[in-house]
CSV table of C-alpha atoms in Angstrom, one decimal:
chain,number,residue,atom,x,y,z
A,16,UNK,CA,0.0,0.6,-0.5
A,17,UNK,CA,1.4,3.1,-1.1
A,18,UNK,CA,1.0,6.1,1.9
A,19,UNK,CA,0.0,9.2,0.6
A,20,UNK,CA,0.2,12.1,3.3
A,21,UNK,CA,-2.0,15.4,3.1
A,22,UNK,CA,-1.2,19.1,4.8
A,23,UNK,CA,-3.3,21.3,6.9
A,24,UNK,CA,-0.6,23.0,5.8
A,25,UNK,CA,-0.5,23.8,1.9
A,26,UNK,CA,-4.6,24.3,2.5
A,27,UNK,CA,-3.7,27.8,5.1
A,28,UNK,CA,-1.4,28.8,2.1
A,29,UNK,CA,-4.9,30.3,1.3
A,30,UNK,CA,-6.8,33.0,2.6
A,31,UNK,CA,-9.5,32.6,5.5
A,32,UNK,CA,-12.5,33.1,3.5
A,33,UNK,CA,-11.4,30.3,0.2
A,34,UNK,CA,-9.8,27.7,3.4
A,35,UNK,CA,-13.9,28.3,4.1
A,36,UNK,CA,-14.8,28.4,0.8
A,37,UNK,CA,-12.4,25.2,0.2
A,38,UNK,CA,-13.9,23.6,3.1
A,39,UNK,CA,-17.0,24.5,1.8
A,40,UNK,CA,-16.7,22.5,-1.4
A,41,UNK,CA,-14.9,19.2,0.7
A,42,UNK,CA,-18.1,18.6,3.1
A,43,UNK,CA,-20.4,19.2,-0.6
A,44,UNK,CA,-18.7,16.7,-2.2
A,45,UNK,CA,-19.0,14.8,1.2
A,46,UNK,CA,-22.5,14.6,1.0
A,47,UNK,CA,-22.3,13.9,-2.1
A,48,UNK,CA,-20.8,10.9,-2.8
A,49,UNK,CA,-21.9,9.9,1.0
A,50,UNK,CA,-26.1,10.4,-0.7
A,51,UNK,CA,-25.1,8.9,-3.7
A,52,UNK,CA,-24.7,5.6,-2.4
A,53,UNK,CA,-27.7,5.7,-0.1
A,54,UNK,CA,-29.2,5.9,-3.2
A,55,UNK,CA,-28.0,3.8,-5.2
A,56,UNK,CA,-27.7,0.8,-2.1
A,57,UNK,CA,-30.4,1.2,-1.7
A,58,UNK,CA,-30.0,-2.4,1.4
A,59,UNK,CA,-27.5,-0.3,3.1
A,60,UNK,CA,-29.6,2.4,3.5
A,61,UNK,CA,-31.1,4.6,6.5
A,62,UNK,CA,-32.1,7.3,8.5
A,63,UNK,CA,-29.0,7.9,10.5
A,64,UNK,CA,-26.8,7.3,6.9
A,65,UNK,CA,-29.4,10.5,5.3
A,66,UNK,CA,-28.8,12.4,8.5
A,67,UNK,CA,-25.6,12.3,8.4
A,68,UNK,CA,-25.7,13.7,4.1
A,69,UNK,CA,-27.8,16.5,5.6
A,70,UNK,CA,-25.1,17.4,8.4
A,71,UNK,CA,-22.9,17.2,6.1
A,72,UNK,CA,-25.0,19.5,2.8
A,73,UNK,CA,-25.9,21.7,6.4
A,74,UNK,CA,-22.3,22.5,6.9
A,75,UNK,CA,-21.7,23.3,3.6
A,76,UNK,CA,-23.9,25.7,3.6
A,77,UNK,CA,-22.3,27.7,7.0
A,78,UNK,CA,-19.3,27.5,5.6
A,79,UNK,CA,-19.9,28.8,1.6
A,80,UNK,CA,-21.3,31.5,3.2
A,81,UNK,CA,-19.1,32.8,6.2
A,82,UNK,CA,-16.4,32.4,2.8
A,83,UNK,CA,-18.2,34.5,0.6
A,84,UNK,CA,-19.2,36.8,3.4
A,85,UNK,CA,-15.6,36.8,4.9
A,86,UNK,CA,-14.6,37.4,1.4
A,87,UNK,CA,-16.2,41.1,1.0
A,88,UNK,CA,-15.8,41.6,5.7
A,89,UNK,CA,-12.3,39.6,6.8
A,90,UNK,CA,-13.4,40.7,10.0
A,91,UNK,CA,-16.7,39.3,10.0
A,92,UNK,CA,-16.0,37.6,14.0
A,93,UNK,CA,-19.5,34.8,13.7
A,94,UNK,CA,-20.3,34.2,17.0
A,95,UNK,CA,-22.8,32.3,19.2
A,96,UNK,CA,-25.6,30.5,18.0
A,97,UNK,CA,-26.0,33.5,15.0
A,98,UNK,CA,-22.3,31.4,13.2
A,99,UNK,CA,-24.4,28.1,12.8
A,100,UNK,CA,-28.1,29.9,12.0
A,101,UNK,CA,-28.2,29.6,7.6
A,102,UNK,CA,-31.1,31.8,8.1
A,103,UNK,CA,-28.9,34.9,9.2
A,104,UNK,CA,-26.4,33.4,7.1
A,105,UNK,CA,-27.7,33.4,3.9
A,106,UNK,CA,-29.5,37.4,4.6
A,107,UNK,CA,-26.1,38.4,5.5
A,108,UNK,CA,-25.0,36.6,2.8
A,109,UNK,CA,-27.9,38.2,0.2
A,110,UNK,CA,-27.3,42.2,1.7
A,111,UNK,CA,-24.0,41.9,0.6
A,112,UNK,CA,-24.2,40.0,-2.7
A,113,UNK,CA,-27.8,41.3,-3.8
A,114,UNK,CA,-27.0,40.7,-8.2
A,115,UNK,CA,-29.1,39.1,-9.3
A,116,UNK,CA,-26.5,35.8,-10.1
A,117,UNK,CA,-26.2,35.6,-6.9
A,118,UNK,CA,-29.5,34.3,-5.6
A,119,UNK,CA,-30.0,31.3,-5.0
A,120,UNK,CA,-33.0,28.9,-2.9
A,121,UNK,CA,-31.4,28.1,-0.2
A,122,UNK,CA,-31.8,24.6,1.6
A,123,UNK,CA,-32.6,24.1,5.1
A,124,UNK,CA,-34.0,28.0,5.3
A,125,UNK,CA,-38.0,29.1,7.5
A,126,UNK,CA,-39.6,31.1,5.4
A,127,UNK,CA,-43.3,31.6,5.8
A,128,UNK,CA,-44.3,31.8,2.6
A,129,UNK,CA,-47.0,33.7,1.1
A,130,UNK,CA,-48.8,31.5,0.8
A,131,UNK,CA,-49.4,30.4,4.5
A,132,UNK,CA,-50.4,34.0,4.9
A,133,UNK,CA,-53.4,34.2,2.7
A,134,UNK,CA,-54.4,31.1,3.5
A,135,UNK,CA,-55.2,31.3,7.7
A,136,UNK,CA,-56.5,34.1,9.1
A,137,UNK,CA,-54.5,36.1,11.1
A,138,UNK,CA,-54.9,34.6,14.7
A,139,UNK,CA,-54.7,31.0,13.0
A,140,UNK,CA,-51.1,32.3,11.4
A,141,UNK,CA,-50.1,34.0,15.0
A,142,UNK,CA,-50.0,30.4,16.4
A,143,UNK,CA,-49.3,29.0,13.1
A,144,UNK,CA,-45.3,31.0,12.8
A,145,UNK,CA,-44.9,30.1,16.6
A,146,UNK,CA,-46.0,26.5,16.6
A,147,UNK,CA,-42.7,26.7,13.7
A,148,UNK,CA,-40.6,28.6,15.7
A,149,UNK,CA,-41.2,26.7,19.3
A,150,UNK,CA,-40.4,23.6,16.9
A,151,UNK,CA,-37.0,25.5,15.5
A,152,UNK,CA,-36.4,26.2,19.2
A,153,UNK,CA,-36.4,23.0,20.3
A,154,UNK,CA,-34.9,20.5,17.4
A,155,UNK,CA,-32.8,23.1,15.8
A,156,UNK,CA,-31.5,21.9,12.4
A,157,UNK,CA,-27.7,22.0,12.8
A,158,UNK,CA,-27.9,20.4,15.9
A,159,UNK,CA,-31.0,17.3,15.2
A,160,UNK,CA,-28.7,16.2,12.2
A,161,UNK,CA,-26.0,15.6,13.8
A,162,UNK,CA,-27.4,13.5,16.5
A,163,UNK,CA,-30.2,11.0,17.5
A,164,UNK,CA,-31.3,12.9,20.4
A,165,UNK,CA,-31.5,16.5,21.9
A,166,UNK,CA,-29.0,17.6,24.7
A,167,UNK,CA,-31.6,16.6,27.0
A,168,UNK,CA,-31.2,13.3,26.3
A,169,UNK,CA,-35.0,13.1,24.8
A,170,UNK,CA,-35.5,11.9,20.6
A,171,UNK,CA,-36.8,14.9,19.0
A,172,UNK,CA,-40.3,15.8,18.5
A,173,UNK,CA,-41.9,15.4,15.0
A,174,UNK,CA,-41.5,13.3,12.1
A,175,UNK,CA,-38.1,13.0,10.0
A,176,UNK,CA,-37.1,12.1,6.7
A,177,UNK,CA,-34.5,11.6,4.3
A,178,UNK,CA,-35.4,10.9,1.0
A,179,UNK,CA,-31.6,10.5,-1.3
A,180,UNK,CA,-33.0,11.0,-4.9
A,181,UNK,CA,-34.1,14.2,-4.7
A,182,UNK,CA,-32.1,15.4,-2.1
A,183,UNK,CA,-29.2,14.3,-4.4
A,184,UNK,CA,-30.6,17.2,-6.7
A,185,UNK,CA,-30.4,19.8,-4.3
A,186,UNK,CA,-26.8,18.6,-4.0
A,187,UNK,CA,-25.7,18.7,-7.5
A,188,UNK,CA,-27.4,22.0,-7.9
A,189,UNK,CA,-26.1,23.1,-4.9
A,190,UNK,CA,-22.5,22.2,-6.9
A,191,UNK,CA,-23.1,24.1,-9.8
A,192,UNK,CA,-24.1,27.2,-7.5
A,193,UNK,CA,-20.9,27.5,-5.6
A,194,UNK,CA,-18.8,27.6,-8.8
A,195,UNK,CA,-21.2,30.2,-10.2
A,196,UNK,CA,-20.9,32.1,-7.1
A,197,UNK,CA,-16.8,31.4,-7.1
A,198,UNK,CA,-16.4,32.3,-10.6
A,199,UNK,CA,-18.3,35.5,-9.7
A,200,UNK,CA,-15.9,36.9,-6.7
A,201,UNK,CA,-13.5,36.1,-8.5
A,202,UNK,CA,-14.1,37.4,-12.2
A,203,UNK,CA,-13.6,41.8,-10.9
């Protein structure tokens, strides 16, 4: 067997924002490989592996947004829960890069579309939005895919599932988004 050492020092020669983008790509590549395996090997596929795919993809997006933000603001700090909040990170990204070419559908984002607002009376809508927020607090997306139980040792509340074929499409779309945005970041 031939050993081939991969060195972190090679990555450290890059700027911090570029390191984030390289890691984002690596997490996304890993999610795609595992997701493809789940799609191909139906006998070994299970929710735990699907949760890992989602965790890898989630973390990839987090690092991608941070890398892009750091490209424009190298001193930006990502402290506390906000540093793992895709809603907050994506909003910051879209404010920094408002051009149409930078816009894309972000997986894992919680948005209440105008459809919900039109369907529910105001009092029911308020209850629904409060329920959604309470669920997000009890089962945070970034933790739910990493752990089989919550921090207090209880099962996550809700019904969760994973479908490899459709998520593979999402991952491949993200690959294209990353490539497009990276080229836009460096073209000027």
